[in-house]
Coordinates of C-alpha atoms in Angstrom, one line a residue:
M168 CA 106.8 118.2 90.4
N169 CA 105.8 121.3 87.7
K170 CA 101.9 121.7 86.7
T171 CA 101.0 118.5 84.2
K172 CA 103.2 116.3 86.5
L173 CA 100.6 117.4 89.1
M174 CA 97.6 117.5 86.9
A175 CA 98.5 113.5 86.1
L176 CA 98.5 113.0 89.7
L177 CA 95.5 114.4 89.8
L178 CA 94.0 112.8 87.2
G179 CA 95.2 109.2 88.3
G180 CA 93.2 110.3 91.8
S181 CA 89.8 111.0 90.5
L182 CA 89.3 107.3 89.1
V183 CA 89.2 106.2 92.9
F184 CA 85.2 107.9 92.0
S185 CA 84.7 105.6 88.8
Y186 CA 84.6 102.3 91.6
S187 CA 82.7 101.1 94.5
P188 CA 80.9 102.9 96.3
F189 CA 80.9 106.0 93.7
E190 CA 79.9 104.2 91.0
Q191 CA 81.0 107.3 88.9
A192 CA 81.6 104.7 85.2
W193 CA 81.7 107.7 82.8
L194 CA 84.9 109.2 85.0
P195 CA 86.9 107.5 83.2
L196 CA 86.5 108.3 80.1
A197 CA 86.5 111.4 80.9
V198 CA 90.1 110.7 82.5
L199 CA 91.9 109.1 80.0
T200 CA 90.7 111.4 77.3
L201 CA 91.6 114.2 79.1
L202 CA 95.2 112.3 79.9
L203 CA 95.8 111.7 76.6
L204 CA 95.9 115.8 75.8
L205 CA 98.2 116.7 78.6
L206 CA 100.3 114.2 77.0
R207 CA 99.4 114.8 73.3
N208 CA 103.7 117.2 72.9
S209 CA 105.4 115.3 75.5
S210 CA 108.4 113.3 74.6
P211 CA 108.3 108.9 75.5
K212 CA 110.6 110.1 78.8
Q213 CA 107.9 112.6 79.8
A214 CA 105.5 110.2 78.8
F215 CA 106.8 108.3 81.4
A216 CA 106.9 110.9 84.2
H217 CA 104.3 111.7 83.7
G218 CA 102.6 108.3 83.6
F219 CA 103.7 107.4 86.9
W220 CA 102.3 109.8 88.7
F221 CA 99.2 108.9 86.9
G222 CA 99.5 106.1 88.7
L223 CA 100.9 107.2 92.4
G224 CA 97.4 109.5 91.7
W225 CA 95.2 106.2 90.7
F226 CA 96.5 103.6 93.2
G227 CA 97.5 106.1 96.2
A228 CA 93.5 107.4 96.7
G229 CA 92.6 103.5 95.2
L230 CA 94.6 101.6 97.5
S231 CA 94.6 103.8 100.2
W232 CA 92.1 101.9 102.2
I233 CA 95.8 99.2 103.1
Y234 CA 96.5 102.0 105.5
V235 CA 93.3 100.6 107.3
S236 CA 95.1 97.6 107.9
I237 CA 98.9 98.4 108.7
D238 CA 98.3 100.7 110.9
Q239 CA 96.0 98.8 112.8
F240 CA 97.4 95.5 113.3
G241 CA 100.9 95.7 111.2
G242 CA 102.8 97.2 114.7
L243 CA 104.5 99.5 112.5
H244 CA 105.2 103.9 113.2
P245 CA 102.6 105.4 111.1
L246 CA 105.7 107.1 108.4
A247 CA 107.3 103.3 108.3
S248 CA 103.3 102.3 106.9
I249 CA 102.8 105.7 104.5
A250 CA 106.1 104.8 103.7
I251 CA 105.9 100.8 102.6
L252 CA 102.4 102.0 101.3
L253 CA 104.0 104.1 99.1
V254 CA 106.7 101.8 97.6
L255 CA 103.6 99.8 96.8
Y256 CA 102.4 102.6 94.5
A257 CA 105.3 103.0 92.7
Y258 CA 104.9 99.4 91.8
L259 CA 102.4 99.5 90.1
S260 CA 103.1 103.3 89.2
L261 CA 105.5 101.6 87.1
F262 CA 103.1 99.9 84.4
P263 CA 101.1 102.6 83.6
A264 CA 104.1 104.8 83.0
V265 CA 106.0 101.1 80.5
A266 CA 102.4 101.6 78.5
L267 CA 102.3 106.0 78.4
W268 CA 106.5 105.6 77.7
L269 CA 106.3 102.5 74.7
W270 CA 103.0 104.1 73.4
K271 CA 105.4 107.9 73.0
W272 CA 108.3 106.3 71.7
S273 CA 105.7 104.4 68.8
E274 CA 104.6 108.1 68.1
H275 CA 108.1 109.6 68.1
K276 CA 108.8 106.6 66.0
F277 CA 105.9 105.9 64.0
G278 CA 103.1 109.2 63.6
P279 CA 100.3 109.7 65.2
S280 CA 98.9 105.9 64.2
A281 CA 100.6 104.7 66.8
I282 CA 97.6 105.7 69.5
W283 CA 96.0 102.7 68.1
L284 CA 98.9 101.0 70.0
L285 CA 97.8 101.8 72.7
P286 CA 95.0 99.9 73.8
V287 CA 96.4 96.6 73.1
I288 CA 100.1 97.9 75.1
W289 CA 98.0 98.3 78.4
L290 CA 96.3 95.1 77.3
L291 CA 100.1 93.5 77.9
T292 CA 101.2 95.6 80.8
E293 CA 97.8 94.9 83.1
S294 CA 98.4 91.5 82.1
L295 CA 101.9 91.8 83.6
R296 CA 101.2 93.6 87.1
G297 CA 98.4 90.5 87.9
W298 CA 101.0 88.5 86.4
L299 CA 104.0 89.1 88.0
L300 CA 105.1 88.7 92.2
T301 CA 102.6 86.5 92.3
G302 CA 100.1 89.4 90.6
F303 CA 98.9 92.5 92.2
P304 CA 95.8 92.9 89.6
W305 CA 92.9 95.4 91.5
L306 CA 92.1 98.5 90.1
E307 CA 91.5 97.4 86.1
L308 CA 89.6 99.6 84.6
G309 CA 86.4 97.7 83.4
Y310 CA 86.3 97.1 86.8
S311 CA 84.6 100.8 86.6
Q312 CA 82.0 99.2 84.8
T313 CA 80.4 96.9 86.3
D314 CA 77.3 99.1 86.7
A315 CA 77.5 99.8 83.4
S316 CA 76.0 99.1 79.9
L317 CA 79.8 98.7 78.5
G318 CA 80.4 96.6 82.2
Q319 CA 78.3 94.0 79.7
Y320 CA 81.5 93.2 77.7
A321 CA 83.0 91.5 80.2
A322 CA 80.5 87.9 79.1
W323 CA 82.6 88.5 75.8
V324 CA 86.1 89.7 76.7
G325 CA 86.4 90.5 80.5
V326 CA 87.4 92.6 82.6
S327 CA 90.4 93.2 80.6
G328 CA 88.2 93.7 77.4
V329 CA 86.3 96.1 79.1
S330 CA 89.3 98.2 80.1
V331 CA 90.1 97.6 75.8
I332 CA 87.3 99.4 74.7
V333 CA 87.0 102.3 77.5
W334 CA 90.7 103.2 75.8
L335 CA 89.4 102.6 72.3
I336 CA 86.4 104.9 73.6
A337 CA 89.1 107.5 75.5
I338 CA 91.2 107.0 72.0
S339 CA 88.1 107.9 68.8
L340 CA 86.9 110.9 71.6
Y341 CA 91.0 112.5 72.0
R342 CA 90.9 112.0 67.3
G343 CA 87.9 113.0 66.8
W344 CA 89.0 116.4 68.7
Q345 CA 92.4 116.3 67.4
Q346 CA 91.2 115.6 63.7
R347 CA 88.5 117.3 63.7
C348 CA 86.7 114.5 62.1
L349 CA 83.7 112.8 63.1
L350 CA 84.8 109.0 62.0
P351 CA 86.9 108.8 65.4
T352 CA 83.4 110.4 67.8
A353 CA 81.3 107.6 65.8
L354 CA 84.0 104.3 66.6
A355 CA 82.8 106.0 70.2
T356 CA 79.6 106.2 69.8
A357 CA 79.1 102.1 68.5
L358 CA 80.8 101.0 71.9
L359 CA 78.9 102.6 73.4
L360 CA 75.5 101.9 71.7
V361 CA 75.9 97.6 71.4
S362 CA 76.3 97.7 74.5
F363 CA 73.2 98.2 75.4
A364 CA 72.5 95.5 72.9
L365 CA 74.5 92.8 74.5
P366 CA 72.3 91.2 77.1
Q367 CA 70.4 90.4 73.7
W368 CA 72.7 88.2 72.4
S369 CA 73.1 85.6 75.6
Q370 CA 73.1 82.4 75.7
L371 CA 72.3 81.8 79.1
E372 CA 69.0 80.7 80.5
R373 CA 67.7 80.1 83.8
T374 CA 66.4 76.6 84.3
G375 CA 62.9 77.7 85.6
E376 CA 64.1 76.1 89.4
T377 CA 65.9 78.3 92.6
K378 CA 67.4 77.3 95.3
R379 CA 67.1 79.2 98.9
V380 CA 70.6 79.9 99.5
L381 CA 71.6 81.4 103.6
L382 CA 74.1 83.9 104.1
V383 CA 75.8 84.2 107.4
Q384 CA 77.6 86.8 108.3
G385 CA 78.7 86.3 111.8
N386 CA 80.9 89.9 112.9
I387 CA 83.3 88.7 114.6
S388 CA 86.2 91.4 116.4
Q389 CA 89.8 91.2 114.3
S390 CA 91.6 91.9 117.7
I391 CA 89.7 88.1 119.2
K392 CA 88.9 86.2 115.5
W393 CA 92.7 84.2 117.2
N394 CA 92.3 83.7 120.4
P395 CA 92.2 80.3 122.0
D396 CA 89.9 80.8 123.7
Q397 CA 87.3 82.4 121.3
H398 CA 87.7 79.4 119.0
W399 CA 84.1 77.9 120.8
R400 CA 82.2 81.3 120.9
S401 CA 82.9 82.2 117.4
L402 CA 81.3 78.6 115.8
T403 CA 79.1 78.9 118.4
T404 CA 77.3 82.0 117.7
Y405 CA 77.7 80.7 113.2
L406 CA 75.4 77.7 114.8
E407 CA 72.8 79.8 116.3
L408 CA 72.5 81.7 113.6
S409 CA 72.3 80.0 110.9
K410 CA 70.3 76.2 113.1
P411 CA 66.9 77.6 113.0
F412 CA 67.6 78.0 108.9
Y413 CA 68.4 74.1 108.6
S414 CA 64.9 72.7 107.3
S415 CA 64.1 75.7 104.9
H416 CA 67.2 76.2 103.1
D417 CA 69.5 74.0 100.5
I418 CA 72.6 75.2 101.5
I419 CA 74.2 77.7 104.6
V420 CA 77.9 79.5 103.5
W421 CA 79.9 80.6 106.2
P422 CA 82.8 83.4 105.6
E423 CA 86.4 82.5 105.4
S424 CA 88.0 80.4 108.6
A425 CA 84.1 80.7 110.5
V426 CA 85.9 77.7 111.9
T427 CA 88.9 79.4 113.3
M428 CA 90.2 75.3 114.7
P429 CA 91.8 74.0 112.3
E430 CA 91.5 70.6 111.4
P431 CA 92.4 68.2 112.1
Y432 CA 91.8 69.5 116.1
T433 CA 88.2 70.4 116.1
D434 CA 86.9 67.4 113.2
D435 CA 84.6 65.1 116.2
I436 CA 82.8 68.0 116.7
L437 CA 82.5 69.1 112.5
A438 CA 81.8 65.4 112.3
N439 CA 78.1 65.8 114.5
I440 CA 77.3 69.1 112.2
H441 CA 77.8 66.3 109.2
Q442 CA 75.0 64.1 111.1
D443 CA 73.2 67.7 112.0
L444 CA 72.4 68.9 109.1
V445 CA 72.2 65.8 107.2
A446 CA 69.0 65.5 109.4
A447 CA 68.1 68.5 108.4
D448 CA 68.0 67.7 104.4
T449 CA 70.5 70.3 103.6
S450 CA 74.6 71.1 103.3
L451 CA 76.9 73.8 105.5
I452 CA 79.7 75.7 103.4
T453 CA 82.1 76.9 106.0
G454 CA 85.7 78.0 105.5
I455 CA 89.0 76.7 107.7
I456 CA 92.3 76.1 108.7
D457 CA 93.1 73.2 107.4
Y458 CA 96.8 71.8 108.9
S459 CA 97.9 68.7 107.2
N460 CA 101.6 67.2 106.2
R461 CA 102.4 70.0 108.9
E462 CA 101.6 72.3 106.4
Y463 CA 98.1 74.8 106.8
F464 CA 95.8 75.5 103.6
N465 CA 92.9 78.2 103.5
S466 CA 90.1 75.8 103.0
L467 CA 86.6 75.6 101.8
I468 CA 84.8 72.0 103.2
T469 CA 81.4 71.1 102.5
L470 CA 79.0 68.9 105.5
G471 CA 76.2 67.6 105.2
M472 CA 74.2 66.6 102.2
D473 CA 76.9 67.2 99.3
A474 CA 73.9 65.3 97.4
P475 CA 70.3 65.8 96.2
Y476 CA 68.6 62.9 98.4
Q477 CA 71.3 61.4 100.2
P478 CA 75.5 61.7 100.8
M479 CA 77.7 60.5 99.4
E480 CA 80.8 61.0 100.7
A481 CA 80.1 61.5 104.7
Y482 CA 82.4 64.3 106.7
Y483 CA 86.6 63.2 107.7
H484 CA 88.8 64.7 107.5
G485 CA 90.5 65.1 104.9
H486 CA 87.9 64.4 102.7
S487 CA 86.5 64.5 99.1
N488 CA 84.3 67.9 99.0
R489 CA 86.8 70.4 99.8
Y490 CA 88.9 73.4 98.3
A491 CA 92.2 74.5 99.1
K492 CA 93.3 79.1 98.4
H493 CA 96.1 79.0 96.1
Q494 CA 96.4 82.6 95.4
L495 CA 97.4 83.5 98.6
L496 CA 97.8 86.9 99.2
P497 CA 101.4 88.5 100.1
I498 CA 101.9 89.6 103.7
G499 CA 98.3 88.9 104.6
E500 CA 98.7 84.7 104.2
F501 CA 103.0 84.2 102.6
V502 CA 106.0 86.3 103.5
P503 CA 108.4 86.5 100.8
F504 CA 111.7 86.1 102.5
E505 CA 110.1 86.0 105.6
N506 CA 113.8 85.1 107.6
L507 CA 114.6 88.7 107.1
L508 CA 111.0 90.6 107.7
R509 CA 109.6 88.9 110.3
P510 CA 111.9 90.3 112.5
L511 CA 111.5 93.3 112.1
A512 CA 107.5 94.1 113.3
P513 CA 104.1 92.6 113.1
L514 CA 102.5 93.2 110.2
F515 CA 104.8 90.8 109.2
D516 CA 104.1 88.3 111.3
L517 CA 100.3 88.4 112.1
P518 CA 98.4 85.1 112.2
M519 CA 98.2 82.8 110.4
S520 CA 100.5 84.1 107.7
S521 CA 102.2 80.8 106.4
F522 CA 99.7 79.2 104.5
S523 CA 100.1 76.9 101.6
R524 CA 99.3 77.2 98.0
G525 CA 96.2 74.5 97.2
D526 CA 96.3 73.7 93.3
Y527 CA 95.0 76.2 90.4
V528 CA 92.9 73.3 89.7
Q529 CA 90.1 72.2 91.6
P530 CA 87.3 70.6 92.0
D531 CA 84.3 72.1 92.4
L532 CA 82.8 72.0 96.5
R533 CA 79.1 69.8 96.3
A534 CA 76.0 71.0 98.3
K535 CA 72.9 69.7 97.7
G536 CA 72.9 68.4 94.1
Q537 CA 74.5 71.5 93.5
H538 CA 78.4 72.2 92.3
L539 CA 79.6 75.6 94.1
T540 CA 83.1 76.8 91.7
A541 CA 85.1 78.5 94.5
A542 CA 87.7 81.3 94.9
I543 CA 88.9 82.2 98.2
C544 CA 88.8 86.1 99.2
Y545 CA 92.4 87.8 97.5
E546 CA 91.3 85.2 94.6
I547 CA 88.1 86.2 92.9
A548 CA 90.9 89.0 91.7
F549 CA 91.4 86.5 89.6
P550 CA 89.7 86.6 86.2
N551 CA 91.7 82.8 84.9
Q552 CA 91.6 80.7 87.6
V553 CA 87.9 82.1 88.6
R554 CA 87.2 80.9 84.7
A555 CA 89.4 78.1 85.2
N556 CA 88.1 76.3 88.0
L557 CA 84.6 77.0 86.0
K558 CA 83.6 72.9 84.3
P559 CA 80.8 73.4 81.9
N560 CA 78.1 71.8 85.1
S561 CA 79.2 74.4 87.2
D562 CA 75.9 75.8 89.3
F563 CA 77.2 78.5 91.2
L564 CA 80.1 80.9 92.4
I565 CA 80.5 80.5 95.8
T566 CA 83.5 83.4 97.6
V567 CA 83.9 84.0 100.8
S568 CA 86.3 86.7 102.9
N569 CA 87.5 87.9 105.4
D570 CA 87.7 92.3 105.8
T571 CA 87.5 93.1 108.4
W572 CA 90.3 93.8 108.1
F573 CA 89.7 96.9 105.9
G574 CA 86.6 98.9 108.4
A575 CA 85.1 101.3 106.6
S576 CA 87.3 101.7 104.5
H577 CA 86.4 102.0 100.9
G578 CA 88.3 98.5 100.0
P579 CA 85.5 95.6 100.5
A580 CA 83.0 97.9 98.0
Q581 CA 86.1 97.3 96.1
H582 CA 86.3 94.1 96.5
M583 CA 82.6 93.4 95.7
Q584 CA 82.4 94.8 92.7
I585 CA 85.6 92.3 92.0
A586 CA 83.2 89.2 93.0
R587 CA 80.7 90.7 91.0
M588 CA 82.2 91.2 87.6
R589 CA 84.0 87.5 88.2
S590 CA 79.4 86.7 87.9
I591 CA 79.3 88.9 84.1
E592 CA 81.9 87.2 82.8
L593 CA 81.5 83.4 83.6
G594 CA 77.5 84.1 83.5
R595 CA 76.9 83.0 86.8
P596 CA 75.7 82.9 90.4
L597 CA 77.5 84.0 93.2
L598 CA 77.6 83.5 96.5
R599 CA 79.5 85.6 98.4
A600 CA 79.7 85.7 102.6
T601 CA 81.8 87.5 104.7
N602 CA 82.9 88.0 108.2
N603 CA 81.7 91.3 108.3
G604 CA 80.2 93.1 105.0
I605 CA 79.7 93.2 102.2
T606 CA 77.3 89.7 102.4
A607 CA 75.1 89.5 99.2
V608 CA 73.8 87.1 96.7
V609 CA 74.0 88.4 92.7
N610 CA 73.0 87.1 89.4
E611 CA 74.3 85.7 86.3
Y612 CA 74.5 90.1 85.0
G613 CA 76.7 91.0 87.9
Q614 CA 73.2 92.7 90.0
E615 CA 72.8 91.9 93.7
L616 CA 69.8 90.0 94.7
A617 CA 70.2 90.3 98.4
R618 CA 72.7 92.3 100.3
A619 CA 73.3 92.1 104.3
P620 CA 74.0 95.2 106.5
Q621 CA 77.5 95.8 107.2
F622 CA 79.4 94.9 110.3
V623 CA 76.4 93.8 112.3
A624 CA 75.7 89.4 112.8
A625 CA 72.9 88.5 110.5
T626 CA 72.0 86.0 107.5
L627 CA 70.7 86.3 104.7
S628 CA 68.4 84.8 102.1
A629 CA 68.4 84.2 99.3
Q630 CA 66.1 82.4 96.0
V631 CA 68.9 82.1 93.7
P632 CA 67.9 80.8 90.3
L633 CA 69.7 78.3 87.9
V634 CA 71.0 79.0 84.8
Q635 CA 72.6 76.5 81.9
G636 CA 74.7 78.2 78.8
T637 CA 77.8 79.6 79.1
T638 CA 79.7 83.0 78.0
P639 CA 82.4 84.1 74.7
F640 CA 84.8 84.5 78.3
Y641 CA 84.2 81.3 80.0
R642 CA 85.4 79.7 76.6
N643 CA 87.9 81.8 75.2
G644 CA 89.1 83.9 78.2
L645 CA 91.2 86.5 76.6
L646 CA 91.8 85.4 73.3
N647 CA 88.7 87.8 72.3
A648 CA 89.9 90.7 73.7
W649 CA 93.5 90.1 72.5
I650 CA 92.4 89.9 69.8
I651 CA 90.4 93.6 69.7
A652 CA 93.1 95.0 69.9
L653 CA 95.9 94.0 67.2
M654 CA 92.6 94.4 65.4
I655 CA 93.4 97.8 66.1
A656 CA 96.3 97.9 66.4
I657 CA 96.6 96.6 63.1
C658 CA 95.0 99.6 61.9
G659 CA 97.1 101.7 63.7
I660 CA 100.6 100.1 61.6
F661 CA 99.0 100.8 58.5
G662 CA 97.9 104.3 58.9
M663 CA 102.1 104.2 60.2
V664 CA 103.4 102.2 56.8
K665 CA 100.4 104.5 54.5
R666 CA 102.2 107.7 56.7
R667 CA 106.0 106.5 55.9
Q668 CA 105.1 105.0 52.4
N669 CA 104.3 109.1 51.8
Q670 CA 107.6 111.1 52.8

């Protein structure tokens, strides 16, 4: 490895500090500008190689937390675990490598103005990363700006659009240095300044009404979670944590698969809980495994009051007030080529790794008259799916998870940051309940209202505001991001055409 490849690797690796829990939002602007400087004299082939090493650093450091679950639950030799991760990192690194290759190829064909094609090229390759082979959109650059002013662009252009804005600023700084010109630097300054004004143009408005919500964190060890002898004990833990708050809260939320006894084998117990909740005039949303028609579904169900004053629908197995996870986690919830892979190692035969998919778009959950758009664990990272499920009358986003697999690593903090970005994009408060953290309530601007401590059994109570109005991202999706990227690309094309004419 030569020095420039090592520099690309280190630049990519440094991006881990831009995401939670480190949250150095300025870092991507510096890193991308330095990357452009590093590649200023490179060929397309060299740009591909450097982009690949940049990606290895980016994903290797940013996703290093995956090793925790493979090491503890995968049953593989450490060298085999590292080899699997290297394959994943190498695959993900192809996307930035292709993006930088396309930029340099265009530059060698058409001149320096081709650099303005890079934002639309990056948007294209990142869209492919979020879709190909079911998609893995983790660590998009835009997430690094969740707590910064640039993050407010997400309400207009989505997290992918924020990535475009980050690239535009980096390119402007680079071109300002390259041309010794203030005009590109002025563009970077304008993009930064506009971000501070964006909240003033928001069409969101609080109604003045709030709902009291309780999130319950059971802190059940992953090693015993699926032990049949533990089923009743886990349920009892959640009931004991929740019952003292029945009469004082409108909505209670338990995490992903908090009820480990699958439906319908526990429907009689759930029916009793439903009656207790109705008597207390409250509602409960819980994760559970649904077994129906010889298929398993990772699900959320609502018990108790689904309407403001009296229940519209009593609980029974198969009732309509439920959500089945659509975007399944590879290996963890479904195993591709399972007949080949499952016999190889425990990693490919984890408990509950044969789920079926729910529909892409499903009705909101109903709880005490409120409508909640659901996403289970990993699928909160798919903004287009969450947006497709949000309705004009949706009151809250709700996501449940079990990040116990990843211990005290930075994985759960990144997951929380991703969930918060959905609130900014869609302009709705978010309720997030997890088994051992991070459990939190987030307002419509992505700011945490309350958070429970990690790694303890806890309850979190919060008054959550109701919001009306919609964001441009909800109305238009990624269209605005594509328009901005394409407009910048067109400006680059004009520059390339002008250069050709002058030759």
